[in-house]
């Protein structure tokens, strides 16, 4: 079944708004929808206003921004490699960005502390971006061959993820008890540390990446025909690869810098969008952005409500949802001979 892009967008907007209002009620304080609505319009309305504006609203907006980044980056990577199994996590972007941030926090904890608060907020995405960029470049170099088969690339990503996991294991072994809590946050993913500064930085990066990614829909559509056909249509494939890698490293780096690893959003979202609206990247890119935001919001809501008043790391929820979907994709590719 396919939908028009306009119909999908009209469904996404009210679903996201309703989900956001419901998500603001999730938490141990037991705020009702009416209480949340009142607090939104009266920020100084006592404890409820404090809870909504200082705790839940930054978390909600950060979840939306991070989900949008992961969905968009997943669509870019899948479009570049023409492979529905490609996603930022499998390509090593997430693990590379996480390893860079965690290694900085464990081995050079005073480095970020030397910076003033606004610069410290910007330094984490910068470090994560560098780690993600190095990881993606290495995976592409290791996975390059003349057959254009995605298998070698995926194996290179898996190999890098194993190396990064070993690095994270070394960090956890050398970390203090206090640092172990931080390490758990980065490896499992959480929106619990959301702040307005993090929301502002992530939103700005999201807007920039979305604006830079939109012109890529034409070369990505041409790339669906193959690299040689894409070149014959006048597009520079190496330049396209560099731009996609840069944007994905920046986007995933921003997400990892404030929330840790949140897997499978970049895998599930673009694939479902393609099933619903087709392969045209004029539709896939913006709708993956919107659907990624919605799906991440749902995952965070589940993380906060399943074992309330405690909460699960959101990375566990997305892994439980995305793992079976990944197995389904592998089975589907095998059964169709792709």
Short mmCIF file of C-alpha atoms in Angstrom, two decimals:
data_model
loop_
_atom_site.label_atom_id
_atom_site.label_comp_id
_atom_site.label_asym_id
_atom_site.label_seq_id
_atom_site.Cartn_x
_atom_site.Cartn_y
_atom_site.Cartn_z
CA UNK A 1 0.00 0.00 0.00
CA UNK A 2 1.32 3.44 -0.92
CA UNK A 3 0.18 6.84 0.30
CA UNK A 4 0.64 10.24 -1.23
CA UNK A 5 3.28 12.34 0.49
CA UNK A 6 0.65 14.95 1.32
CA UNK A 7 -1.58 12.38 3.03
CA UNK A 8 1.35 11.02 5.03
CA UNK A 9 2.35 14.54 6.09
CA UNK A 10 -1.21 15.40 7.13
CA UNK A 11 -1.27 12.25 9.26
CA UNK A 12 2.12 12.99 10.82
CA UNK A 13 1.28 16.50 12.03
CA UNK A 14 -1.77 15.72 14.22
CA UNK A 15 -0.23 12.44 15.40
CA UNK A 16 2.91 14.25 16.53
CA UNK A 17 0.96 17.01 18.29
CA UNK A 18 -1.29 14.54 20.12
CA UNK A 19 1.65 12.31 21.00
CA UNK A 20 3.58 15.31 22.33
CA UNK A 21 0.72 16.32 24.61
CA UNK A 22 0.38 12.76 25.93
CA UNK A 23 4.16 12.46 26.38
CA UNK A 24 4.14 15.57 28.57
CA UNK A 25 1.86 13.73 31.02
CA UNK A 26 4.26 10.78 31.39
CA UNK A 27 6.19 10.80 34.63
CA UNK A 28 5.96 10.03 38.34
CA UNK A 29 4.14 13.27 39.20
CA UNK A 30 0.99 12.13 37.39
CA UNK A 31 0.06 15.33 35.56
CA UNK A 32 -3.19 15.17 33.60
CA UNK A 33 -3.62 16.49 30.07
CA UNK A 34 -5.57 19.44 31.49
CA UNK A 35 -2.78 20.14 33.98
CA UNK A 36 -0.15 20.02 31.25
CA UNK A 37 -2.21 22.31 29.02
CA UNK A 38 -2.59 24.84 31.84
CA UNK A 39 1.13 24.69 32.66
CA UNK A 40 2.04 25.29 29.02
CA UNK A 41 0.14 28.56 28.99
CA UNK A 42 1.04 29.52 32.56
CA UNK A 43 4.75 28.74 33.05
CA UNK A 44 4.72 30.29 36.53
CA UNK A 45 1.86 28.05 37.70
CA UNK A 46 3.70 26.53 40.67
CA UNK A 47 5.20 23.06 40.62
CA UNK A 48 3.35 21.96 37.48
CA UNK A 49 4.83 24.81 35.47
CA UNK A 50 8.31 23.97 36.74
CA UNK A 51 7.92 20.28 35.87
CA UNK A 52 6.63 20.95 32.36
CA UNK A 53 8.94 23.80 31.36
CA UNK A 54 12.19 22.71 33.02
CA UNK A 55 11.97 18.91 32.78
CA UNK A 56 9.44 17.51 30.35
CA UNK A 57 9.32 20.08 27.56
CA UNK A 58 13.11 20.12 26.97
CA UNK A 59 13.06 16.32 26.97
CA UNK A 60 10.18 16.25 24.51
CA UNK A 61 11.81 18.72 22.11
CA UNK A 62 15.19 16.98 22.33
CA UNK A 63 13.54 13.64 21.51
CA UNK A 64 11.84 15.19 18.48
CA UNK A 65 15.07 16.80 17.23
CA UNK A 66 17.19 13.70 17.76
CA UNK A 67 14.61 11.44 16.13
CA UNK A 68 14.38 13.79 13.16
CA UNK A 69 18.17 13.80 12.79
CA UNK A 70 18.41 10.00 12.97
CA UNK A 71 15.55 9.50 10.52
CA UNK A 72 17.01 11.96 8.03
CA UNK A 73 20.55 10.57 8.34
CA UNK A 74 19.23 7.05 7.89
CA UNK A 75 17.44 8.08 4.70
CA UNK A 76 20.62 9.72 3.37
CA UNK A 77 22.80 6.68 4.09
CA UNK A 78 20.29 4.20 2.67
CA UNK A 79 19.93 6.37 -0.42
CA UNK A 80 23.69 6.67 -0.87
CA UNK A 81 24.35 2.94 -0.58
CA UNK A 82 21.05 1.88 -2.16
CA UNK A 83 20.64 -0.61 0.64
CA UNK A 84 17.78 -0.78 3.18
CA UNK A 85 20.11 -2.48 5.69
CA UNK A 86 22.38 0.57 5.92
CA UNK A 87 21.91 2.87 8.91
CA UNK A 88 24.13 5.13 11.03
CA UNK A 89 24.61 2.46 13.70
CA UNK A 90 25.61 -0.30 11.31
CA UNK A 91 27.93 2.05 9.42
CA UNK A 92 29.88 2.84 12.59
CA UNK A 93 28.79 6.48 12.86
CA UNK A 94 27.03 6.08 16.21
CA UNK A 95 29.73 3.94 17.82
CA UNK A 96 32.52 6.18 16.52
CA UNK A 97 30.82 9.30 17.84
CA UNK A 98 30.08 7.66 21.19
CA UNK A 99 33.63 6.36 21.59
CA UNK A 100 35.05 9.83 20.91
CA UNK A 101 32.83 11.47 23.55
CA UNK A 102 33.28 8.72 26.15
CA UNK A 103 37.06 8.61 25.71
CA UNK A 104 37.19 12.38 26.22
CA UNK A 105 35.08 12.16 29.37
CA UNK A 106 37.10 9.26 30.82
CA UNK A 107 40.67 10.13 29.84
CA UNK A 108 40.45 13.93 29.71
CA UNK A 109 37.64 14.84 32.12
CA UNK A 110 39.08 18.27 32.81
CA UNK A 111 39.16 19.26 29.14
CA UNK A 112 35.47 20.13 28.86
CA UNK A 113 35.43 21.61 32.36
CA UNK A 114 37.93 24.26 31.25
CA UNK A 115 35.47 25.62 28.72
CA UNK A 116 32.71 28.10 29.62
CA UNK A 117 29.23 26.61 29.69
CA UNK A 118 28.07 27.63 26.17
CA UNK A 119 31.29 26.33 24.61
CA UNK A 120 31.09 23.09 26.60
CA UNK A 121 27.62 22.50 25.15
CA UNK A 122 29.03 22.97 21.65
CA UNK A 123 32.21 20.96 22.30
CA UNK A 124 30.42 17.63 22.77
CA UNK A 125 28.74 17.64 19.34
CA UNK A 126 32.05 18.72 17.81
CA UNK A 127 33.92 15.80 19.42
CA UNK A 128 31.16 13.37 18.45
CA UNK A 129 31.17 14.73 14.90
CA UNK A 130 34.91 14.11 14.56
CA UNK A 131 34.51 10.57 15.90
CA UNK A 132 31.60 9.82 13.58
CA UNK A 133 33.40 11.27 10.57
CA UNK A 134 36.53 9.20 11.21
CA UNK A 135 34.42 6.06 11.71
CA UNK A 136 32.40 6.51 8.53
CA UNK A 137 35.49 7.28 6.46
CA UNK A 138 37.26 4.16 7.73
CA UNK A 139 34.22 1.96 7.08
CA UNK A 140 33.88 3.28 3.54
CA UNK A 141 37.58 2.71 2.83
CA UNK A 142 37.49 -0.82 4.26
CA UNK A 143 34.22 -1.70 2.53
CA UNK A 144 35.08 -0.39 -0.91
CA UNK A 145 35.31 -2.92 -3.75
CA UNK A 146 34.65 -3.13 -7.48
CA UNK A 147 31.47 -5.20 -7.24
CA UNK A 148 29.43 -2.48 -5.46
CA UNK A 149 28.03 -5.20 -3.21
CA UNK A 150 26.71 -3.89 0.14
CA UNK A 151 27.92 -7.00 1.98
CA UNK A 152 31.55 -5.90 2.26
CA UNK A 153 30.48 -2.47 3.48
CA UNK A 154 28.19 -3.91 6.15
CA UNK A 155 30.90 -6.32 7.29
CA UNK A 156 33.31 -3.38 7.57
CA UNK A 157 30.73 -1.56 9.69
CA UNK A 158 30.25 -4.58 11.93
CA UNK A 159 34.02 -4.92 12.33
CA UNK A 160 34.39 -1.27 13.30
CA UNK A 161 31.51 -1.57 15.77
CA UNK A 162 33.34 -4.48 17.41
CA UNK A 163 36.51 -2.40 17.71
CA UNK A 164 34.51 0.51 19.13
CA UNK A 165 32.81 -1.85 21.59
CA UNK A 166 36.24 -2.98 22.74
CA UNK A 167 37.22 0.66 23.20
CA UNK A 168 34.09 1.34 25.23
CA UNK A 169 34.84 -1.77 27.29
CA UNK A 170 38.31 -0.44 28.03
CA UNK A 171 36.81 2.90 29.05
CA UNK A 172 34.37 1.17 31.40
CA UNK A 173 37.18 -0.90 32.92
CA UNK A 174 39.28 2.18 33.64
CA UNK A 175 36.40 4.42 34.71
CA UNK A 176 35.55 5.36 38.27
CA UNK A 177 32.14 4.55 39.79
CA UNK A 178 30.87 8.03 38.96
CA UNK A 179 32.18 7.79 35.41
CA UNK A 180 30.51 4.39 34.99
CA UNK A 181 27.11 6.04 35.41
CA UNK A 182 28.00 8.47 32.64
CA UNK A 183 29.22 5.59 30.48
CA UNK A 184 25.93 3.76 30.98
CA UNK A 185 24.08 6.86 29.82
CA UNK A 186 26.13 7.09 26.62
CA UNK A 187 25.95 3.41 25.71
CA UNK A 188 22.23 2.86 26.36
CA UNK A 189 20.81 6.25 25.38
CA UNK A 190 18.54 8.52 27.39
CA UNK A 191 16.80 11.88 27.17
CA UNK A 192 16.88 12.28 30.94
CA UNK A 193 19.65 14.89 30.86
CA UNK A 194 17.87 17.17 28.38
CA UNK A 195 18.40 20.91 28.82
CA UNK A 196 17.27 23.96 26.89
CA UNK A 197 20.86 24.50 25.75
CA UNK A 198 20.99 20.99 24.31
CA UNK A 199 17.65 21.57 22.59
CA UNK A 200 18.89 24.82 21.05
CA UNK A 201 22.12 23.32 19.72
CA UNK A 202 20.42 20.19 18.38
CA UNK A 203 17.60 22.16 16.75
CA UNK A 204 20.08 24.49 15.05
CA UNK A 205 22.08 21.53 13.72
CA UNK A 206 18.86 19.85 12.55
CA UNK A 207 17.78 22.93 10.60
CA UNK A 208 21.21 23.29 9.01
CA UNK A 209 21.45 19.63 8.01
CA UNK A 210 17.90 19.58 6.66
CA UNK A 211 18.60 22.62 4.47
CA UNK A 212 21.85 21.11 3.19
CA UNK A 213 20.29 17.67 2.64
CA UNK A 214 17.29 18.83 0.63
CA UNK A 215 19.22 19.62 -2.61
CA UNK A 216 20.62 16.08 -2.51
CA UNK A 217 17.28 14.53 -3.46
CA UNK A 218 18.05 14.87 -7.18
CA UNK A 219 21.45 13.12 -7.19
CA UNK A 220 20.12 10.47 -4.77
CA UNK A 221 17.24 9.77 -7.14
CA UNK A 222 19.70 9.52 -10.02
CA UNK A 223 21.87 7.19 -7.96
CA UNK A 224 18.96 4.73 -7.79
CA UNK A 225 19.77 3.96 -11.43
CA UNK A 226 23.42 3.18 -10.61
CA UNK A 227 26.64 5.16 -10.25
CA UNK A 228 27.45 5.22 -13.96
CA UNK A 229 23.96 6.45 -14.87
CA UNK A 230 24.21 9.05 -12.12
CA UNK A 231 27.47 10.34 -13.64
CA UNK A 232 25.94 10.40 -17.12
CA UNK A 233 23.17 12.62 -15.76
CA UNK A 234 25.79 15.14 -14.69
CA UNK A 235 26.11 14.42 -10.97
CA UNK A 236 29.46 13.98 -9.23
CA UNK A 237 29.17 10.77 -7.21
CA UNK A 238 32.35 11.25 -5.10
CA UNK A 239 31.17 14.72 -4.11
CA UNK A 240 27.75 13.31 -3.22
CA UNK A 241 29.37 10.68 -1.01
CA UNK A 242 31.46 13.27 0.80
CA UNK A 243 28.46 15.49 1.45
CA UNK A 244 26.30 12.64 2.75
CA UNK A 245 29.09 11.38 5.02
CA UNK A 246 29.68 14.89 6.37
CA UNK A 247 25.98 15.51 7.04
CA UNK A 248 25.44 12.12 8.68
CA UNK A 249 28.51 12.50 10.88
CA UNK A 250 27.31 15.94 12.00
CA UNK A 251 23.72 14.80 12.56
CA UNK A 252 24.50 11.60 14.42
CA UNK A 253 27.26 13.38 16.31
CA UNK A 254 24.77 15.95 17.60
CA UNK A 255 22.35 13.21 18.60
CA UNK A 256 24.98 11.10 20.37
CA UNK A 257 26.50 14.12 22.10
CA UNK A 258 23.37 14.76 24.16
CA UNK A 259 21.55 11.42 24.30
CA UNK A 260 24.02 8.58 23.74
CA UNK A 261 23.42 5.74 21.29
CA UNK A 262 19.83 5.34 20.11
CA UNK A 263 19.83 2.60 17.54
CA UNK A 264 17.56 1.41 14.75
CA UNK A 265 15.64 4.68 14.22
CA UNK A 266 17.81 5.35 11.18
CA UNK A 267 17.12 1.82 9.93
CA UNK A 268 13.38 1.45 10.51
CA UNK A 269 12.13 4.92 9.64
CA UNK A 270 13.43 5.37 6.05
CA UNK A 271 12.46 1.83 5.12
CA UNK A 272 8.88 2.27 6.36
CA UNK A 273 8.63 5.63 4.62
CA UNK A 274 9.73 4.07 1.33
CA UNK A 275 7.15 1.33 1.72
CA UNK A 276 4.43 3.95 2.21
CA UNK A 277 5.33 6.68 -0.30
CA UNK A 278 7.82 5.08 -2.71
CA UNK A 279 11.54 5.65 -3.34
CA UNK A 280 11.47 9.30 -4.49
CA UNK A 281 13.83 11.18 -2.18
CA UNK A 282 11.80 14.37 -2.55
CA UNK A 283 9.32 12.58 -0.31
CA UNK A 284 11.60 10.19 1.57
CA UNK A 285 13.93 12.83 3.06
CA UNK A 286 11.37 15.18 4.67
CA UNK A 287 9.00 12.40 5.70
CA UNK A 288 11.83 10.39 7.28
CA UNK A 289 12.66 13.50 9.29
CA UNK A 290 9.07 13.81 10.53
CA UNK A 291 8.44 10.12 11.11
CA UNK A 292 11.78 9.73 12.89
CA UNK A 293 10.76 12.46 15.32
CA UNK A 294 7.40 10.77 15.97
CA UNK A 295 8.83 7.26 16.42
CA UNK A 296 11.52 8.50 18.83
CA UNK A 297 8.88 10.35 20.82
CA UNK A 298 6.88 7.13 21.13
CA UNK A 299 9.99 5.20 22.18
CA UNK A 300 10.77 7.74 24.90
CA UNK A 301 7.17 7.62 26.11
CA UNK A 302 7.38 3.82 26.37
CA UNK A 303 10.71 4.09 28.20
CA UNK A 304 9.11 6.31 30.84
CA UNK A 305 5.85 4.40 31.30
CA UNK A 306 6.66 0.67 31.06
CA UNK A 307 8.24 0.44 34.53
CA UNK A 308 7.03 3.76 35.96
CA UNK A 309 8.01 5.49 38.25
CA UNK A 310 11.43 4.20 37.08
CA UNK A 311 12.35 4.45 33.41
CA UNK A 312 14.17 2.35 30.86
CA UNK A 313 17.00 3.70 28.70
CA UNK A 314 15.39 4.65 25.42
CA UNK A 315 18.11 2.78 23.53
CA UNK A 316 16.80 -0.48 24.97
CA UNK A 317 13.29 0.30 23.71
CA UNK A 318 14.46 1.15 20.20
CA UNK A 319 16.62 -1.99 20.12
CA UNK A 320 13.67 -4.16 21.15
CA UNK A 321 11.57 -2.59 18.40
CA UNK A 322 14.27 -2.38 15.73
CA UNK A 323 16.01 -5.72 16.24
CA UNK A 324 13.10 -7.85 14.98
CA UNK A 325 12.59 -5.41 12.10
CA UNK A 326 16.25 -5.80 11.10
CA UNK A 327 15.85 -9.60 11.12
CA UNK A 328 12.76 -9.19 8.93
CA UNK A 329 14.72 -7.09 6.44
CA UNK A 330 17.50 -9.69 6.25
CA UNK A 331 14.94 -12.46 5.68
CA UNK A 332 13.15 -10.35 3.06
CA UNK A 333 16.36 -9.66 1.16
CA UNK A 334 17.26 -13.35 1.27
CA UNK A 335 13.82 -14.49 0.07
CA UNK A 336 13.75 -11.95 -2.77
CA UNK A 337 17.35 -12.63 -3.77
CA UNK A 338 18.49 -9.03 -3.23
#
